[in-house]
Tab-separated table of C-alpha atoms in Angstrom:
chain	number	residue	atom	x	y	z
A	1	MET	CA	42.416	-10.621	-2.840
A	2	ALA	CA	39.206	-11.315	-0.919
A	3	ASP	CA	35.927	-10.323	-2.503
A	4	THR	CA	34.605	-7.404	-0.417
A	5	ALA	CA	31.525	-6.691	-2.545
A	6	VAL	CA	28.390	-6.139	-0.478
A	7	PRO	CA	25.699	-8.734	-1.347
A	8	ALA	CA	22.610	-7.303	-3.011
A	9	PRO	CA	19.626	-7.001	-0.667
A	10	PRO	CA	17.383	-10.041	-1.210
A	11	VAL	CA	13.774	-9.686	-2.376
A	12	CYS	CA	11.111	-12.236	-1.445
A	13	ARG	CA	9.473	-13.620	-4.583
A	14	ALA	CA	6.168	-14.259	-2.796
A	15	CYS	CA	5.478	-10.816	-1.321
A	16	GLY	CA	8.149	-8.545	-2.838
A	17	THR	CA	9.642	-7.387	0.464
A	18	GLN	CA	13.308	-6.395	0.282
A	19	TYR	CA	15.518	-7.230	3.271
A	20	ALA	CA	18.868	-5.812	4.325
A	21	ASP	CA	20.609	-9.208	4.530
A	22	ALA	CA	20.172	-12.807	3.472
A	23	ARG	CA	17.783	-14.766	5.695
A	24	PRO	CA	16.100	-18.193	5.606
A	25	ASP	CA	12.540	-16.938	5.708
A	26	CYS	CA	10.320	-13.915	5.112
A	27	PRO	CA	8.414	-12.798	8.242
A	28	VAL	CA	5.804	-11.031	6.095
A	29	CYS	CA	4.946	-14.303	4.340
A	30	LEU	CA	4.944	-16.320	7.560
A	31	ASP	CA	2.284	-14.003	8.979
A	32	GLU	CA	-1.327	-15.144	8.529
A	33	ARG	CA	-2.121	-12.054	6.459
A	34	GLN	CA	0.154	-13.326	3.669
A	35	TYR	CA	1.308	-16.760	2.494
A	36	LEU	CA	4.045	-18.736	0.740
A	37	GLY	CA	3.206	-20.396	-2.536
A	38	PRO	CA	3.594	-24.142	-3.159
A	39	GLY	CA	7.249	-23.608	-4.141
A	40	GLY	CA	8.141	-22.458	-0.629
A	41	GLN	CA	10.481	-19.606	0.235
A	42	ARG	CA	12.280	-18.242	-2.827
A	43	TRP	CA	14.450	-15.178	-3.242
A	44	THR	CA	15.738	-12.859	-5.947
A	45	THR	CA	17.333	-9.400	-6.174
A	46	LEU	CA	16.651	-6.254	-8.166
A	47	ASP	CA	19.394	-7.259	-10.607
A	48	GLY	CA	17.790	-10.667	-10.897
A	49	LEU	CA	14.445	-9.110	-11.773
A	50	ARG	CA	16.111	-6.903	-14.392
A	51	GLU	CA	17.784	-9.938	-15.940
A	52	GLU	CA	14.404	-11.678	-16.097
A	53	GLY	CA	13.093	-8.834	-18.248
A	54	HIS	CA	10.883	-6.938	-15.817
A	55	SER	CA	10.190	-3.279	-16.494
A	56	GLY	CA	8.052	-0.432	-15.217
A	57	ARG	CA	4.395	0.081	-16.034
A	58	PHE	CA	2.866	3.569	-15.988
A	59	GLU	CA	-0.845	4.318	-16.374
A	60	GLU	CA	-2.982	7.283	-15.393
A	61	GLN	CA	-5.426	6.308	-12.638
A	62	GLY	CA	-7.229	9.595	-12.077
A	63	PRO	CA	-6.796	13.379	-12.054
A	64	GLY	CA	-3.185	14.081	-11.084
A	65	VAL	CA	-2.656	10.413	-10.175
A	66	LEU	CA	-0.226	8.163	-12.065
A	67	GLY	CA	-0.095	4.435	-11.408
A	68	ILE	CA	3.332	2.790	-11.281
A	69	GLY	CA	3.711	-0.963	-11.405
A	70	VAL	CA	5.803	-3.823	-12.745
A	71	THR	CA	5.443	-5.922	-15.873
A	72	PRO	CA	5.370	-8.884	-16.011
A	73	GLN	CA	3.552	-8.898	-12.676
A	74	PHE	CA	5.703	-9.784	-9.684
A	75	ALA	CA	4.968	-10.774	-6.060
A	76	ILE	CA	1.399	-9.707	-5.129
A	77	GLY	CA	1.132	-7.313	-8.071
A	78	GLN	CA	1.769	-4.169	-6.053
A	79	ARG	CA	0.848	-0.895	-7.729
A	80	ALA	CA	2.051	2.476	-6.413
A	81	LEU	CA	0.474	5.861	-7.121
A	82	LEU	CA	2.297	9.118	-7.839
A	83	LEU	CA	0.259	12.103	-6.628
A	84	ARG	CA	1.203	15.331	-8.386
A	85	THR	CA	0.217	17.848	-5.731
A	86	ALA	CA	0.677	21.605	-5.440
A	87	ALA	CA	3.419	21.063	-2.845
A	88	GLY	CA	5.324	18.409	-4.794
A	89	ASN	CA	4.980	14.760	-5.734
A	90	VAL	CA	4.016	12.100	-3.210
A	91	LEU	CA	4.519	8.405	-3.907
A	92	TRP	CA	1.760	6.430	-2.241
A	93	ASP	CA	2.778	2.846	-1.562
A	94	CYS	CA	5.678	1.209	-3.363
A	95	VAL	CA	6.642	-1.605	-5.728
A	96	PRO	CA	9.465	-4.170	-5.491
A	97	TYR	CA	11.085	-3.153	-8.791
A	98	LEU	CA	13.059	-0.106	-9.923
A	99	ASP	CA	15.338	0.557	-12.876
A	100	ASP	CA	17.028	3.523	-14.556
A	101	ALA	CA	14.219	4.004	-17.063
A	102	MET	CA	11.670	4.259	-14.252
A	103	VAL	CA	13.841	6.755	-12.382
A	104	ARG	CA	14.151	8.928	-15.503
A	105	ALA	CA	10.407	8.799	-16.149
A	106	VAL	CA	9.560	9.881	-12.607
A	107	GLU	CA	12.265	12.569	-12.598
A	108	GLU	CA	10.733	14.041	-15.753
A	109	LEU	CA	7.492	14.396	-13.778
A	110	GLY	CA	9.255	16.279	-10.973
A	111	GLY	CA	10.688	13.439	-8.892
A	112	ILE	CA	9.365	12.438	-5.468
A	113	ASP	CA	9.213	14.638	-2.357
A	114	HIS	CA	7.612	12.134	0.031
A	115	ILE	CA	6.976	8.383	0.059
A	116	ALA	CA	4.115	7.161	2.257
A	117	ILE	CA	3.286	3.492	2.795
A	118	SER	CA	-0.067	1.971	3.719
A	119	HIS	CA	1.168	-1.228	5.430
A	120	PRO	CA	3.927	-3.886	5.302
A	121	HIS	CA	2.685	-5.623	2.143
A	122	PHE	CA	3.725	-2.479	0.267
A	123	TYR	CA	7.087	-1.845	1.930
A	124	SER	CA	8.633	-3.816	-0.965
A	125	SER	CA	11.782	-1.948	-2.142
A	126	MET	CA	10.867	1.355	-0.495
A	127	VAL	CA	14.468	2.063	0.591
A	128	GLU	CA	15.677	1.718	-3.025
A	129	TRP	CA	13.074	4.261	-4.085
A	130	ALA	CA	13.981	6.570	-1.204
A	131	HIS	CA	17.665	6.526	-2.184
A	132	ALA	CA	16.916	7.022	-5.899
A	133	PHE	CA	14.869	10.171	-5.256
A	134	ASP	CA	16.387	11.387	-1.981
A	135	ALA	CA	12.942	11.229	-0.394
A	136	PRO	CA	11.852	10.257	3.132
A	137	VAL	CA	9.630	7.214	3.635
A	138	HIS	CA	6.810	7.674	6.157
A	139	VAL	CA	5.880	4.499	8.100
A	140	HIS	CA	3.713	4.299	11.196
A	141	GLU	CA	5.573	3.504	14.405
A	142	ALA	CA	3.196	0.652	15.246
A	143	ASP	CA	4.528	-1.331	12.275
A	144	ARG	CA	8.217	-0.634	12.885
A	145	SER	CA	8.995	-4.321	13.494
A	146	TRP	CA	7.995	-5.211	9.922
A	147	VAL	CA	10.640	-3.006	8.285
A	148	GLY	CA	13.055	-5.535	6.788
A	149	ARG	CA	15.656	-3.048	5.617
A	150	PRO	CA	16.176	-0.366	8.279
A	151	ASP	CA	17.531	2.885	6.896
A	152	PRO	CA	17.751	6.565	7.922
A	153	ALA	CA	15.358	7.386	5.073
A	154	VAL	CA	12.557	5.597	6.958
A	155	ARG	CA	10.812	8.045	9.275
A	156	PHE	CA	8.368	6.716	11.831
A	157	TRP	CA	5.287	8.639	12.845
A	158	SER	CA	2.767	7.993	15.593
A	159	GLY	CA	-0.744	8.939	16.565
A	160	ARG	CA	-3.817	9.051	14.343
A	161	THR	CA	-2.688	11.631	11.768
A	162	LEU	CA	0.420	13.090	10.167
A	163	ARG	CA	0.166	16.181	7.997
A	164	LEU	CA	2.730	15.994	5.169
A	165	THR	CA	1.640	19.188	3.368
A	166	ASP	CA	-1.293	21.598	3.450
A	167	GLU	CA	-3.188	19.194	1.163
A	168	VAL	CA	-1.909	15.751	2.173
A	169	THR	CA	-2.549	13.987	5.501
A	170	LEU	CA	-1.790	10.437	6.584
A	171	ILE	CA	-4.419	8.765	8.772
A	172	ASN	CA	-4.044	5.644	10.906
A	173	PRO	CA	-7.419	3.809	10.839
A	174	GLY	CA	-6.095	0.735	12.695
A	175	VAL	CA	-7.490	-1.972	10.412
A	176	HIS	CA	-5.534	-4.735	8.605
A	177	PHE	CA	-2.356	-3.812	10.557
A	178	PRO	CA	-2.079	-1.743	13.773
A	179	GLY	CA	0.077	0.824	11.936
A	180	SER	CA	-1.940	0.858	8.740
A	181	ALA	CA	-2.254	4.202	6.970
A	182	VAL	CA	-4.482	5.804	4.400
A	183	LEU	CA	-3.745	9.101	2.690
A	184	HIS	CA	-6.194	11.981	2.323
A	185	TRP	CA	-5.638	14.533	-0.447
A	186	SER	CA	-7.883	17.519	0.161
A	187	ALA	CA	-7.443	19.229	-3.228
A	188	GLY	CA	-10.529	19.578	-5.412
A	189	ASP	CA	-13.324	17.257	-4.351
A	190	GLY	CA	-10.944	15.288	-2.158
A	191	ALA	CA	-9.539	11.778	-2.536
A	192	LEU	CA	-8.699	8.926	-0.174
A	193	PHE	CA	-5.833	6.530	-0.989
A	194	THR	CA	-6.248	3.277	0.891
A	195	GLY	CA	-4.175	0.432	-0.549
A	196	ASP	CA	-6.145	-2.566	0.673
A	197	VAL	CA	-6.403	-1.212	4.201
A	198	VAL	CA	-9.851	-0.263	2.900
A	199	ASN	CA	-10.163	-2.404	-0.224
A	200	VAL	CA	-12.035	-1.162	-3.293
A	201	CYS	CA	-14.112	-4.100	-4.514
A	202	PRO	CA	-14.379	-5.288	-8.138
A	203	ASP	CA	-17.845	-3.739	-7.925
A	204	ASN	CA	-16.482	-0.258	-7.295
A	205	ARG	CA	-19.697	0.904	-5.667
A	206	TRP	CA	-18.370	-0.805	-2.535
A	207	VAL	CA	-15.282	-1.139	-0.358
A	208	THR	CA	-14.537	-3.739	2.277
A	209	PHE	CA	-12.300	-4.532	5.236
A	210	MET	CA	-10.292	-7.678	5.979
A	211	TYR	CA	-7.643	-8.757	8.451
A	212	SER	CA	-6.268	-11.142	5.797
A	213	TYR	CA	-7.387	-10.968	2.190
A	214	PRO	CA	-5.656	-14.105	0.803
A	215	ASN	CA	-6.654	-16.219	3.804
A	216	HIS	CA	-10.163	-14.743	4.128
A	217	ILE	CA	-9.947	-13.671	7.755
A	218	PRO	CA	-12.427	-10.858	8.460
A	219	GLU	CA	-11.463	-7.727	10.345
A	220	ARG	CA	-12.788	-7.190	13.874
A	221	PRO	CA	-16.128	-5.363	13.820
A	222	GLU	CA	-15.057	-2.891	16.496
A	223	ALA	CA	-11.991	-1.960	14.433
A	224	VAL	CA	-14.102	-1.441	11.306
A	225	ARG	CA	-16.561	0.735	13.215
A	226	ALA	CA	-13.765	2.895	14.649
A	227	ALA	CA	-12.080	3.249	11.246
A	228	ALA	CA	-15.315	4.268	9.543
A	229	ASP	CA	-16.015	6.875	12.223
A	230	LEU	CA	-12.492	8.275	11.908
A	231	LEU	CA	-12.553	8.512	8.108
A	232	ALA	CA	-16.006	10.096	8.099
A	233	GLY	CA	-14.305	13.246	9.391
A	234	HIS	CA	-12.585	13.757	6.012
A	235	ARG	CA	-14.212	14.738	2.718
A	236	PHE	CA	-13.424	12.658	-0.370
A	237	GLU	CA	-15.174	12.011	-3.655
A	238	ARG	CA	-12.771	9.334	-4.933
A	239	ILE	CA	-11.196	6.286	-3.249
A	240	TYR	CA	-8.074	4.716	-4.767
A	241	GLY	CA	-7.555	1.065	-3.829
A	242	ALA	CA	-4.521	-1.217	-4.063
A	243	TRP	CA	-4.860	-2.626	-7.571
A	244	TRP	CA	-4.969	-1.271	-11.092
A	245	HIS	CA	-8.175	0.648	-11.854
A	246	ARG	CA	-9.765	-0.223	-8.493
A	247	VAL	CA	-11.120	3.290	-7.991
A	248	VAL	CA	-14.357	4.599	-6.516
A	249	THR	CA	-14.990	7.552	-8.833
A	250	SER	CA	-17.762	9.388	-6.991
A	251	ARG	CA	-19.512	9.742	-3.616
A	252	GLY	CA	-16.568	8.274	-1.743
A	253	ASN	CA	-17.820	9.218	1.714
A	254	GLU	CA	-21.186	7.631	1.017
A	255	VAL	CA	-19.591	4.475	-0.400
A	256	LEU	CA	-17.358	3.996	2.630
A	257	ALA	CA	-20.159	4.637	5.126
A	258	ARG	CA	-22.667	2.208	3.600
A	259	SER	CA	-19.933	-0.390	2.983
A	260	ALA	CA	-18.965	-0.288	6.655
A	261	GLU	CA	-22.623	-0.534	7.646
A	262	ARG	CA	-23.064	-3.585	5.391
A	263	TYR	CA	-19.924	-5.231	6.762
A	264	LEU	CA	-21.035	-4.706	10.354
A	265	ARG	CA	-24.534	-5.965	9.611
A	266	PHE	CA	-23.225	-9.255	8.208
A	267	GLU	CA	-20.670	-9.624	10.992
A	268	GLN	CA	-23.349	-9.573	13.648
A	269	ALA	CA	-24.073	-12.939	15.243
A	270	GLY	CA	-26.587	-14.895	13.194
A	271	SER	CA	-26.656	-12.377	10.359
A	272	VAL	CA	-26.158	-14.439	7.235
A	273	PRO	CA	-27.706	-14.076	3.761
A	274	GLY	CA	-31.326	-15.147	3.724
A	275	ARG	CA	-31.767	-15.008	7.500
A	276	GLY	CA	-33.019	-12.309	9.796
């Protein structure tokens, strides 16, 4: 009898993106905003990661915010955030790995009502997560072509904002990727969740903007200016970046505004340290 088993969706080892079918290359890694390591294109699957001994990592990252990651670190070290809001749980960004223990842990916290993704580097295994929790995944229409595993759970939105609940709004600032998104949570003093669309620096008094972080390609000044103006219309005390414990803990609006001003100042022609 012929083997009719459906092959497991492949996962790129370099960036963590899961695809619907086997393919020779990973478009995310071929793009100049990402890269392939010296070993070239390599693939695995979720079962392969489980066999290698990966597991979930959970750490509180702020009030009502739980970080979810993978240990040992895999791909670009993606870290998701579970927001426990008054209208249900929202998973911000995603990770390439998922297992039964992680599903049980999240279910004990109330499951997931919405999944929202900042940009293609965090698509990872978002469809696996959507199926596990019966939750829609919100992706901006402008980045539709980057979705490697199309699925009815993926819902595309357009325009500058999408209101998910009374407290949670997605915003398209148009930096890093055309369909990039950040999430604003209006509860309390307000918080902005940015992935590395707006990157929280190791010195968390600052954020920055890049077209490509690994390849050190700066973002266009006009795009940074427009993004800063757009985000200034929302109130937030905290900014949650893409990596573990990269959090601006106070005066978020002020931090973003002066960081954008600094970026634009140094991007001006002839403006280099020690001159002008």
